[in-house]
Amino acid sequence: MQDESGKTTTRRGFLQAGAAMGAGAMLAGTTAAAQSADPLITEIQPWAQGLGDGVDASPYGLPIRFETDVVRRNVSWLTADVISSINFTPIHALDGTITPQGCAFERHHSGAIELAKEDYRLMINGLVDTPLVFTYEDLERFPRTTRTFFLECAANTGMEWAGAQLNGSQFTHGMIHNMEYTGVTLRTLLDEAGIKPEGKWLFVEGADASSNGRSIPMEKALDDCMIAFKANGEALRKEHGYPVRLVVPGWEGNLWVKWLRRLEVTDAPVESREETSKYTDTMADGTSRKWTWVMDAKSVITAPSPQMPIKHGAGPLVITGLAWSGRGAISRVDVSLDGGITWKEARLAAPGQDMALTRFYFDHVWDGSEMLIQSRAMDSTGYVQPTKAQLREVRGMNSVYHNNCIQTWWVKPNGEAENVEVS
Amino acid sequence: MSKYPKLLLIAALAFGGSPALAQKMGLGRAALPEEVAAWDKDVRPDGLGLPEGSGDVLTGEEVFSDKCAACHGEFAEGVDNWPKLAGGKGTLNREDPLKTVGSYWPHLSTVWDYVNRSMPFGNAQSLTADEVYAITAYILYSNDLVEDDFVLSNENFASFELPNAGGFFVDDRDQTELAAFGAAPCMENCKPEVKITMHATVLDVTPGDPTDDAPAAEVVEVTAEAPEAAPEVVAEAAPALDPELVAAGEKVFKKCAACHKVGDKAKNGSGPMLNGIVGRAAGSVDGFRYSSALMDAAAGGLVWDADALHVFLEKPKSFLPKTKMSFAGLKKAEDRDAIIAYLSTFGG
């Protein structure tokens, strides 16, 4: 142990020195020269000599110990306790688009329950020809579908509405994840029960003590909603609704009921607590928008950012981030380095997919001076991500949910970044 | 006339005229009426779904004080960070509006429905219909919306309108935002200058210790050590404990965790922190406001040894009739054994 950590320190020291030197040279466009030979190369390292772990050392693997800081974190002052609470995906440290389940944010209203497949039942009732009950096994026998979608909590970035508050993209934008879901479409299940013509809404309800229930217009339910039992190829995690959750593509996360137990076809919305007291948007005059289900186009630079300072000095710099839209696919992302005076188009890692995260990169040669970095998403409907000022002009100052404004990070000459609001 | 359309018609009838004439898989089974009744509990604004029953303000006050006030306050005004259910009248168009049942909620049905299905927190679906009517009446009273002789029942329910019933409108972003945010984006000289108008560090509310923002390598060291250190502490405090029982107790503690904290940084919540509770004098946590019932028992010399905890935790309200701990109790002796073992791993 001691030996190893001693070595780590020297190695790190060496690398840092090398990096600082390299940076200057890079800026000039030439390759750096080493002052002395790198012992990591000239000395035989223990891993090159001895043996590593055998197979089965961890039958279900976790990230290597050097990555243990890439975890969900919560903001304890937000809620009274951790049972009805939220934590945040470490988006600052992830890349690509798929969120590993183990670090995908959690929001529970009465804790993450343990519900075994054998104990699982799904009921369809209300305005149907035949009210039905399915076991978990029944659900696995329906024709299956696999699709990738983002899930964003309506409160994501909500704390930023009144002003810059939290220092880190994890905290400002981490109530989001993006997974590949496998399951059965709601259309398939509802057809099995037979929807009566007056059935215009679907009330969906979870099995946990919060009994979270939401009303979804039947049109949406039949369009692209599904129940999922797998995410990223494996069973859902307990905290994401094992064994079955609802998937409501592009719409606010609270609708994606976990531990889904009931689908009730109705002729009117229930107006449950989560669609009245919560998830409604209060305007300046005190009236409130309801049924603001769709998540508008949004983006954020995940690195550099407050938790991801630039440590290599001036020279080549990868600016990267995520963009998404509940109305369709991301068609373009622009990046500004001067707080929104000038913009340049970023490179999308892959063409935007409907209602799924899109990764963007902006390859930059940093001169080491301060920057105000921003990203701006556009989606396939032509919608352009607005500034906070634009949103406030319509919604006033008292809104909380559905904040999709442009985010600014102030990157200082020393590479550190801070969450700021700009004029 | 071919036979074909006729067949279709028969099929349509057989499937009850379902709009999407899909092929059925024949999976699942018909739900029994009593199963539907057991799960289909939601209540709609027009009162659809309400069971028969009634309750008055004074009964509601008692039940609320007993089962809800630990978190929501005696007058529904909220304790600490727990939700406030009363007050906030006239604040919706001001800075920091206070949204409560009285100031914000559009429908009384939502109160009944939510309390019935989801509260009390940690013991949901334990109230009778009459209790829910009474509590709902009391929440109205706390919001100055009814007098203290008010009785709420399934019969007068639908006629009651909350003050903010007309305060909501359906999502209009299509009209108010889509067009405004749909113009071709500006690429150059988009504004004359840029100034920083607000810094997150001024508020300094980002969670955690400084290591949260420190370079990754240092954080690794901190978190990597934690799991090794923890068992040592446990072993020192109580060498004779059965680890399986402690582990079982940790699970049972989930029932307490909404109100009680244990461990390193445990603070008082809606219940006192429980470090060192086993063997400690009752009512002795600094800064926690106990009920007079508990303080009386403490003055009488009550000490929370394993026996006392067993009796208290089985039925808190029988042991201490006026305690403000709103918890039904742990019926199973093995759960109580487990929780006591678990709690005894946390020294004072």
PDB file of C-alpha atoms in Angstrom, chain A residues 12 65-69 73-81 83-84 109-110 114 121 123 125 129-134 138 141-143 162-167 171 187 191-195 197 203 205 209-213 238 261-262 264 266-273 276-277 280-296 306-307 311 327 332 334 338-345 372 376 378 382-384 386 390-391 394-395 398 402 410 418-423, chain B residues 15-32 35-45 48 79 81-83 91-97 99 104-107 109-110 113-114 117-119 121-122 124-125 164 166-174 176-178 180-208 211-221 223-224 228 251 254 257-259 261:
ATOM      1  CA  ARG A  12       1.688  12.661 -10.361  1.00  0.00           C
ATOM      2  CA  ARG A  65     -10.958   2.681  -7.310  1.00  0.00           C
ATOM      3  CA  PHE A  66      -9.398   5.708  -9.009  1.00  0.00           C
ATOM      4  CA  GLU A  67     -12.873   6.683 -10.192  1.00  0.00           C
ATOM      5  CA  THR A  68     -14.706   6.604  -6.872  1.00  0.00           C
ATOM      6  CA  ASP A  69     -15.336  10.345  -6.970  1.00  0.00           C
ATOM      7  CA  ARG A  73     -24.237  13.603  -4.836  1.00  0.00           C
ATOM      8  CA  ASN A  74     -27.095  15.362  -3.129  1.00  0.00           C
ATOM      9  CA  VAL A  75     -27.621  18.888  -1.872  1.00  0.00           C
ATOM     10  CA  SER A  76     -28.742  18.351   1.684  1.00  0.00           C
ATOM     11  CA  TRP A  77     -30.352  21.752   2.252  1.00  0.00           C
ATOM     12  CA  LEU A  78     -32.804  21.169  -0.588  1.00  0.00           C
ATOM     13  CA  THR A  79     -35.054  18.725   1.247  1.00  0.00           C
ATOM     14  CA  ALA A  80     -35.974  17.843   4.816  1.00  0.00           C
ATOM     15  CA  ASP A  81     -34.493  14.354   4.598  1.00  0.00           C
ATOM     16  CA  ILE A  83     -36.149   9.714   1.799  1.00  0.00           C
ATOM     17  CA  SER A  84     -38.113  12.250  -0.186  1.00  0.00           C
ATOM     18  CA  HIS A 109     -40.893  10.565  -2.818  1.00  0.00           C
ATOM     19  CA  SER A 110     -40.881   7.877  -0.151  1.00  0.00           C
ATOM     20  CA  GLU A 114     -37.428  -3.328  -2.867  1.00  0.00           C
ATOM     21  CA  ARG A 121     -48.404  -6.971 -10.500  1.00  0.00           C
ATOM     22  CA  MET A 123     -53.232  -3.651 -13.303  1.00  0.00           C
ATOM     23  CA  ASN A 125     -58.518  -0.742 -15.176  1.00  0.00           C
ATOM     24  CA  ASP A 129     -63.329  -3.589 -22.068  1.00  0.00           C
ATOM     25  CA  THR A 130     -61.581  -6.002 -19.708  1.00  0.00           C
ATOM     26  CA  PRO A 131     -59.705  -4.867 -16.608  1.00  0.00           C
ATOM     27  CA  LEU A 132     -56.546  -6.966 -16.538  1.00  0.00           C
ATOM     28  CA  VAL A 133     -53.779  -8.016 -14.174  1.00  0.00           C
ATOM     29  CA  PHE A 134     -50.327  -8.970 -15.441  1.00  0.00           C
ATOM     30  CA  ASP A 138     -46.652 -11.934 -18.600  1.00  0.00           C
ATOM     31  CA  ARG A 141     -44.108 -12.291 -23.319  1.00  0.00           C
ATOM     32  CA  PHE A 142     -45.383  -9.235 -25.177  1.00  0.00           C
ATOM     33  CA  PRO A 143     -43.565  -8.084 -28.335  1.00  0.00           C
ATOM     34  CA  ALA A 162     -33.384  33.210  -9.123  1.00  0.00           C
ATOM     35  CA  GLY A 163     -29.649  33.504  -9.827  1.00  0.00           C
ATOM     36  CA  ALA A 164     -26.426  31.531 -10.103  1.00  0.00           C
ATOM     37  CA  GLN A 165     -26.361  29.226  -7.080  1.00  0.00           C
ATOM     38  CA  LEU A 166     -24.570  25.917  -7.393  1.00  0.00           C
ATOM     39  CA  ASN A 167     -21.008  25.467  -8.501  1.00  0.00           C
ATOM     40  CA  PHE A 171     -25.619  20.267  -9.390  1.00  0.00           C
ATOM     41  CA  ARG A 187     -50.219   0.750 -26.902  1.00  0.00           C
ATOM     42  CA  ASP A 191     -54.924  -2.791 -26.684  1.00  0.00           C
ATOM     43  CA  GLU A 192     -54.893  -6.014 -24.735  1.00  0.00           C
ATOM     44  CA  ALA A 193     -57.451  -4.517 -22.331  1.00  0.00           C
ATOM     45  CA  GLY A 194     -59.333  -2.609 -25.066  1.00  0.00           C
ATOM     46  CA  ILE A 195     -59.683   1.158 -24.587  1.00  0.00           C
ATOM     47  CA  PRO A 197     -63.902   5.421 -26.897  1.00  0.00           C
ATOM     48  CA  PHE A 203     -53.712   7.733 -14.879  1.00  0.00           C
ATOM     49  CA  GLU A 205     -49.528   5.033 -10.541  1.00  0.00           C
ATOM     50  CA  ALA A 209     -45.841   4.502  -0.394  1.00  0.00           C
ATOM     51  CA  SER A 210     -45.777   7.870  -2.189  1.00  0.00           C
ATOM     52  CA  SER A 211     -48.292   6.333  -4.577  1.00  0.00           C
ATOM     53  CA  ASN A 212     -47.131   8.826  -7.193  1.00  0.00           C
ATOM     54  CA  GLY A 213     -49.866   9.159  -9.787  1.00  0.00           C
ATOM     55  CA  LYS A 238     -33.971  -0.592  -7.464  1.00  0.00           C
ATOM     56  CA  ARG A 261     -48.460  -0.849 -10.656  1.00  0.00           C
ATOM     57  CA  ARG A 262     -51.524   0.583 -12.326  1.00  0.00           C
ATOM     58  CA  GLU A 264     -56.260   3.531 -15.289  1.00  0.00           C
ATOM     59  CA  THR A 266     -60.198   7.743 -17.534  1.00  0.00           C
ATOM     60  CA  ASP A 267     -62.181  10.456 -19.285  1.00  0.00           C
ATOM     61  CA  ALA A 268     -60.569  13.317 -17.349  1.00  0.00           C
ATOM     62  CA  PRO A 269     -57.321  14.052 -15.508  1.00  0.00           C
ATOM     63  CA  VAL A 270     -57.151  13.196 -11.808  1.00  0.00           C
ATOM     64  CA  GLU A 271     -55.379  16.481 -10.903  1.00  0.00           C
ATOM     65  CA  SER A 272     -53.204  14.670  -8.391  1.00  0.00           C
ATOM     66  CA  ARG A 273     -50.822  16.431  -6.021  1.00  0.00           C
ATOM     67  CA  THR A 276     -51.200  20.684  -9.132  1.00  0.00           C
ATOM     68  CA  SER A 277     -49.181  21.468  -6.008  1.00  0.00           C
ATOM     69  CA  THR A 280     -46.759  23.735 -12.183  1.00  0.00           C
ATOM     70  CA  ASP A 281     -45.134  27.025 -13.209  1.00  0.00           C
ATOM     71  CA  THR A 282     -46.172  30.235 -11.489  1.00  0.00           C
ATOM     72  CA  MET A 283     -46.044  33.400 -13.601  1.00  0.00           C
ATOM     73  CA  ALA A 284     -45.388  36.971 -12.465  1.00  0.00           C
ATOM     74  CA  ASP A 285     -49.119  37.708 -12.037  1.00  0.00           C
ATOM     75  CA  GLY A 286     -49.560  34.727  -9.707  1.00  0.00           C
ATOM     76  CA  THR A 287     -51.423  32.485 -12.147  1.00  0.00           C
ATOM     77  CA  SER A 288     -49.805  29.174 -12.987  1.00  0.00           C
ATOM     78  CA  ARG A 289     -49.258  27.057 -16.050  1.00  0.00           C
ATOM     79  CA  LYS A 290     -50.234  23.434 -15.658  1.00  0.00           C
ATOM     80  CA  TRP A 291     -49.588  20.398 -17.850  1.00  0.00           C
ATOM     81  CA  THR A 292     -46.180  21.722 -18.908  1.00  0.00           C
ATOM     82  CA  TRP A 293     -45.061  18.207 -19.706  1.00  0.00           C
ATOM     83  CA  VAL A 294     -42.626  18.642 -22.614  1.00  0.00           C
ATOM     84  CA  MET A 295     -39.012  19.423 -21.721  1.00  0.00           C
ATOM     85  CA  ASP A 296     -37.752  22.152 -24.064  1.00  0.00           C
ATOM     86  CA  PRO A 306     -16.509  24.280 -11.736  1.00  0.00           C
ATOM     87  CA  GLN A 307     -15.883  20.627 -10.877  1.00  0.00           C
ATOM     88  CA  LYS A 311      -5.344  21.705 -15.238  1.00  0.00           C
ATOM     89  CA  ARG A 327     -39.726  18.080 -28.847  1.00  0.00           C
ATOM     90  CA  ARG A 332     -27.201  22.004 -33.844  1.00  0.00           C
ATOM     91  CA  ASP A 334     -23.375  26.568 -30.757  1.00  0.00           C
ATOM     92  CA  ASP A 338     -17.195  35.430 -24.696  1.00  0.00           C
ATOM     93  CA  GLY A 339     -20.502  35.256 -22.841  1.00  0.00           C
ATOM     94  CA  GLY A 340     -22.717  35.259 -25.925  1.00  0.00           C
ATOM     95  CA  ILE A 341     -21.279  38.016 -28.129  1.00  0.00           C
ATOM     96  CA  THR A 342     -19.987  35.584 -30.751  1.00  0.00           C
ATOM     97  CA  TRP A 343     -20.990  31.988 -31.370  1.00  0.00           C
ATOM     98  CA  LYS A 344     -19.472  29.099 -33.313  1.00  0.00           C
ATOM     99  CA  GLU A 345     -21.017  25.782 -34.237  1.00  0.00           C
ATOM    100  CA  LEU A 372     -17.287  33.050 -20.361  1.00  0.00           C
ATOM    101  CA  ARG A 376     -26.922  26.941 -27.085  1.00  0.00           C
ATOM    102  CA  MET A 378     -31.347  24.030 -31.441  1.00  0.00           C
ATOM    103  CA  GLY A 382     -36.323  25.197 -35.002  1.00  0.00           C
ATOM    104  CA  TYR A 383     -36.556  26.037 -31.310  1.00  0.00           C
ATOM    105  CA  VAL A 384     -33.437  27.819 -30.010  1.00  0.00           C
ATOM    106  CA  PRO A 386     -33.204  30.871 -24.724  1.00  0.00           C
ATOM    107  CA  GLN A 390     -35.660  35.715 -22.303  1.00  0.00           C
ATOM    108  CA  LEU A 391     -37.364  33.134 -20.108  1.00  0.00           C
ATOM    109  CA  VAL A 394     -42.264  35.530 -20.245  1.00  0.00           C
ATOM    110  CA  ARG A 395     -42.412  33.732 -16.905  1.00  0.00           C
ATOM    111  CA  ASN A 398     -41.140  33.074  -9.387  1.00  0.00           C
ATOM    112  CA  HIS A 402     -38.669  23.818 -16.572  1.00  0.00           C
ATOM    113  CA  TRP A 410     -16.545  31.812 -16.052  1.00  0.00           C
ATOM    114  CA  GLU A 418     -17.308  29.347 -11.633  1.00  0.00           C
ATOM    115  CA  ASN A 419     -21.060  29.422 -12.200  1.00  0.00           C
ATOM    116  CA  VAL A 420     -22.028  33.006 -13.080  1.00  0.00           C
ATOM    117  CA  GLU A 421     -24.903  34.941 -14.548  1.00  0.00           C
ATOM    118  CA  VAL A 422     -24.067  37.480 -17.260  1.00  0.00           C
ATOM    119  CA  SER A 423     -25.764  40.536 -18.741  1.00  0.00           C
TER     120      SER A 423
ATOM    121  CA  PHE B  15     -63.251  -6.663 -28.945  1.00  0.00           C
ATOM    122  CA  GLY B  16     -65.840  -4.279 -27.571  1.00  0.00           C
ATOM    123  CA  GLY B  17     -65.393  -1.679 -30.256  1.00  0.00           C
ATOM    124  CA  SER B  18     -61.829  -0.908 -29.260  1.00  0.00           C
ATOM    125  CA  PRO B  19     -60.576   1.885 -31.538  1.00  0.00           C
ATOM    126  CA  ALA B  20     -57.323   0.154 -32.342  1.00  0.00           C
ATOM    127  CA  LEU B  21     -58.391  -3.177 -33.713  1.00  0.00           C
ATOM    128  CA  ALA B  22     -55.261  -4.861 -32.547  1.00  0.00           C
ATOM    129  CA  GLN B  23     -54.496  -8.497 -32.257  1.00  0.00           C
ATOM    130  CA  LYS B  24     -54.864  -9.623 -28.651  1.00  0.00           C
ATOM    131  CA  MET B  25     -52.172 -11.738 -27.106  1.00  0.00           C
ATOM    132  CA  GLY B  26     -54.381 -13.376 -24.498  1.00  0.00           C
ATOM    133  CA  LEU B  27     -51.857 -12.599 -21.773  1.00  0.00           C
ATOM    134  CA  GLY B  28     -52.711 -11.688 -18.182  1.00  0.00           C
ATOM    135  CA  ARG B  29     -56.025 -12.383 -16.519  1.00  0.00           C
ATOM    136  CA  ALA B  30     -59.172 -10.433 -15.744  1.00  0.00           C
ATOM    137  CA  ALA B  31     -58.836  -8.226 -12.652  1.00  0.00           C
ATOM    138  CA  LEU B  32     -61.339  -9.099  -9.908  1.00  0.00           C
ATOM    139  CA  GLU B  35     -58.646  -6.161  -6.625  1.00  0.00           C
ATOM    140  CA  VAL B  36     -59.620  -3.085  -8.584  1.00  0.00           C
ATOM    141  CA  ALA B  37     -61.290  -1.651  -5.489  1.00  0.00           C
ATOM    142  CA  ALA B  38     -58.142  -2.257  -3.432  1.00  0.00           C
ATOM    143  CA  TRP B  39     -55.893  -0.299  -5.771  1.00  0.00           C
ATOM    144  CA  ASP B  40     -58.170   2.170  -7.530  1.00  0.00           C
ATOM    145  CA  LYS B  41     -58.302   4.830  -4.825  1.00  0.00           C
ATOM    146  CA  ASP B  42     -57.685   8.074  -6.717  1.00  0.00           C
ATOM    147  CA  VAL B  43     -60.196  10.861  -6.266  1.00  0.00           C
ATOM    148  CA  ARG B  44     -61.063  13.408  -8.940  1.00  0.00           C
ATOM    149  CA  PRO B  45     -62.056  17.085  -8.652  1.00  0.00           C
ATOM    150  CA  LEU B  48     -65.485  10.701  -8.307  1.00  0.00           C
ATOM    151  CA  VAL B  79     -41.636  22.268  10.868  1.00  0.00           C
ATOM    152  CA  ASN B  81     -37.885  21.963   5.940  1.00  0.00           C
ATOM    153  CA  TRP B  82     -41.043  19.807   5.987  1.00  0.00           C
ATOM    154  CA  PRO B  83     -43.885  21.090   3.807  1.00  0.00           C
ATOM    155  CA  THR B  91     -48.303  35.677  -1.940  1.00  0.00           C
ATOM    156  CA  LEU B  92     -48.475  34.046  -5.370  1.00  0.00           C
ATOM    157  CA  ASN B  93     -47.617  37.200  -7.314  1.00  0.00           C
ATOM    158  CA  ARG B  94     -44.903  38.255  -4.889  1.00  0.00           C
ATOM    159  CA  GLU B  95     -41.303  37.278  -4.507  1.00  0.00           C
ATOM    160  CA  ASP B  96     -40.948  33.786  -3.005  1.00  0.00           C
ATOM    161  CA  PRO B  97     -44.608  32.814  -3.053  1.00  0.00           C
ATOM    162  CA  LYS B  99     -47.653  27.646  -1.941  1.00  0.00           C
ATOM    163  CA  TYR B 104     -52.186  27.446  -4.158  1.00  0.00           C
ATOM    164  CA  TRP B 105     -53.960  24.117  -4.513  1.00  0.00           C
ATOM    165  CA  PRO B 106     -56.826  24.257  -7.019  1.00  0.00           C
ATOM    166  CA  HIS B 107     -58.867  21.257  -5.846  1.00  0.00           C
ATOM    167  CA  SER B 109     -60.068  16.456  -3.964  1.00  0.00           C
ATOM    168  CA  THR B 110     -56.280  16.561  -4.270  1.00  0.00           C
ATOM    169  CA  ASP B 113     -56.559  11.965  -2.383  1.00  0.00           C
ATOM    170  CA  TYR B 114     -52.975  12.717  -1.396  1.00  0.00           C
ATOM    171  CA  ARG B 117     -52.885   7.525  -0.488  1.00  0.00           C
ATOM    172  CA  SER B 118     -49.538   8.995   0.580  1.00  0.00           C
ATOM    173  CA  MET B 119     -49.578  10.292   4.174  1.00  0.00           C
ATOM    174  CA  PHE B 121     -45.010   9.857   5.558  1.00  0.00           C
ATOM    175  CA  GLY B 122     -43.658   6.454   6.577  1.00  0.00           C
ATOM    176  CA  ALA B 124     -49.131   5.651   4.210  1.00  0.00           C
ATOM    177  CA  GLN B 125     -52.612   4.229   3.686  1.00  0.00           C
ATOM    178  CA  ASN B 164     -56.998  29.347  -6.161  1.00  0.00           C
ATOM    179  CA  GLY B 166     -59.224  29.598 -11.091  1.00  0.00           C
ATOM    180  CA  GLY B 167     -55.484  30.224 -10.851  1.00  0.00           C
ATOM    181  CA  PHE B 168     -54.275  27.699 -13.423  1.00  0.00           C
ATOM    182  CA  PHE B 169     -54.139  27.686 -17.202  1.00  0.00           C
ATOM    183  CA  VAL B 170     -53.057  24.972 -19.626  1.00  0.00           C
ATOM    184  CA  ASP B 171     -49.487  25.094 -20.995  1.00  0.00           C
ATOM    185  CA  ASP B 172     -49.364  27.904 -23.535  1.00  0.00           C
ATOM    186  CA  ARG B 173     -45.693  27.729 -24.479  1.00  0.00           C
ATOM    187  CA  ASP B 174     -46.697  27.029 -28.070  1.00  0.00           C
ATOM    188  CA  THR B 176     -45.961  32.468 -25.799  1.00  0.00           C
ATOM    189  CA  GLU B 177     -42.520  30.922 -26.224  1.00  0.00           C
ATOM    190  CA  LEU B 178     -42.067  28.784 -29.322  1.00  0.00           C
ATOM    191  CA  ALA B 180     -40.215  33.966 -29.608  1.00  0.00           C
ATOM    192  CA  PHE B 181     -37.477  31.381 -29.282  1.00  0.00           C
ATOM    193  CA  GLY B 182     -37.648  30.155 -32.855  1.00  0.00           C
ATOM    194  CA  ALA B 183     -35.758  32.932 -34.667  1.00  0.00           C
ATOM    195  CA  ALA B 184     -32.495  32.147 -36.455  1.00  0.00           C
ATOM    196  CA  PRO B 185     -29.831  32.433 -33.769  1.00  0.00           C
ATOM    197  CA  CYS B 186     -27.407  35.369 -33.773  1.00  0.00           C
ATOM    198  CA  MET B 187     -23.775  34.380 -34.415  1.00  0.00           C
ATOM    199  CA  GLU B 188     -21.787  37.627 -34.245  1.00  0.00           C
ATOM    200  CA  ASN B 189     -21.944  40.941 -32.405  1.00  0.00           C
ATOM    201  CA  CYS B 190     -24.950  39.642 -30.534  1.00  0.00           C
ATOM    202  CA  LYS B 191     -24.577  42.261 -27.807  1.00  0.00           C
ATOM    203  CA  PRO B 192     -22.269  45.227 -27.268  1.00  0.00           C
ATOM    204  CA  GLU B 193     -20.664  43.961 -24.074  1.00  0.00           C
ATOM    205  CA  VAL B 194     -20.937  41.309 -21.385  1.00  0.00           C
ATOM    206  CA  LYS B 195     -20.751  41.784 -17.637  1.00  0.00           C
ATOM    207  CA  ILE B 196     -20.904  39.198 -14.875  1.00  0.00           C
ATOM    208  CA  THR B 197     -23.991  40.079 -12.860  1.00  0.00           C
ATOM    209  CA  MET B 198     -23.947  37.272 -10.301  1.00  0.00           C
ATOM    210  CA  HIS B 199     -21.490  34.720  -8.893  1.00  0.00           C
ATOM    211  CA  ALA B 200     -22.486  31.358  -7.415  1.00  0.00           C
ATOM    212  CA  THR B 201     -19.645  31.639  -4.904  1.00  0.00           C
ATOM    213  CA  VAL B 202     -21.321  34.653  -3.341  1.00  0.00           C
ATOM    214  CA  LEU B 203     -24.156  32.482  -2.079  1.00  0.00           C
ATOM    215  CA  ASP B 204     -21.820  29.576  -1.408  1.00  0.00           C
ATOM    216  CA  VAL B 205     -24.487  26.906  -1.155  1.00  0.00           C
ATOM    217  CA  THR B 206     -22.725  24.200  -3.134  1.00  0.00           C
ATOM    218  CA  PRO B 207     -22.802  21.104  -0.958  1.00  0.00           C
ATOM    219  CA  GLY B 208     -20.085  19.245   0.761  1.00  0.00           C
ATOM    220  CA  THR B 211     -12.979  18.002  -1.335  1.00  0.00           C
ATOM    221  CA  ASP B 212     -16.060  18.061  -3.549  1.00  0.00           C
ATOM    222  CA  ASP B 213     -14.335  20.451  -5.868  1.00  0.00           C
ATOM    223  CA  ALA B 214     -10.807  19.263  -5.259  1.00  0.00           C
ATOM    224  CA  PRO B 215      -8.821  17.427  -7.906  1.00  0.00           C
ATOM    225  CA  ALA B 216     -10.065  13.890  -8.333  1.00  0.00           C
ATOM    226  CA  ALA B 217      -7.033  12.096  -6.908  1.00  0.00           C
ATOM    227  CA  GLU B 218      -7.434  13.627  -3.464  1.00  0.00           C
ATOM    228  CA  VAL B 219     -11.119  12.791  -3.284  1.00  0.00           C
ATOM    229  CA  VAL B 220     -10.332   9.202  -4.154  1.00  0.00           C
ATOM    230  CA  GLU B 221      -8.147   8.906  -1.126  1.00  0.00           C
ATOM    231  CA  THR B 223     -13.612   8.059  -0.030  1.00  0.00           C
ATOM    232  CA  ALA B 224     -11.440   4.989  -0.393  1.00  0.00           C
ATOM    233  CA  GLU B 228     -12.350   0.517   6.075  1.00  0.00           C
ATOM    234  CA  LYS B 251     -32.872  -2.217   7.385  1.00  0.00           C
ATOM    235  CA  LYS B 254     -35.353   2.880   7.347  1.00  0.00           C
ATOM    236  CA  ALA B 257     -34.790   7.462   9.180  1.00  0.00           C
ATOM    237  CA  ALA B 258     -37.339  10.061   8.091  1.00  0.00           C
ATOM    238  CA  CYS B 259     -37.257  11.492  11.604  1.00  0.00           C
ATOM    239  CA  LYS B 261     -30.433  10.408  12.287  1.00  0.00           C
TER     240      LYS B 261
END
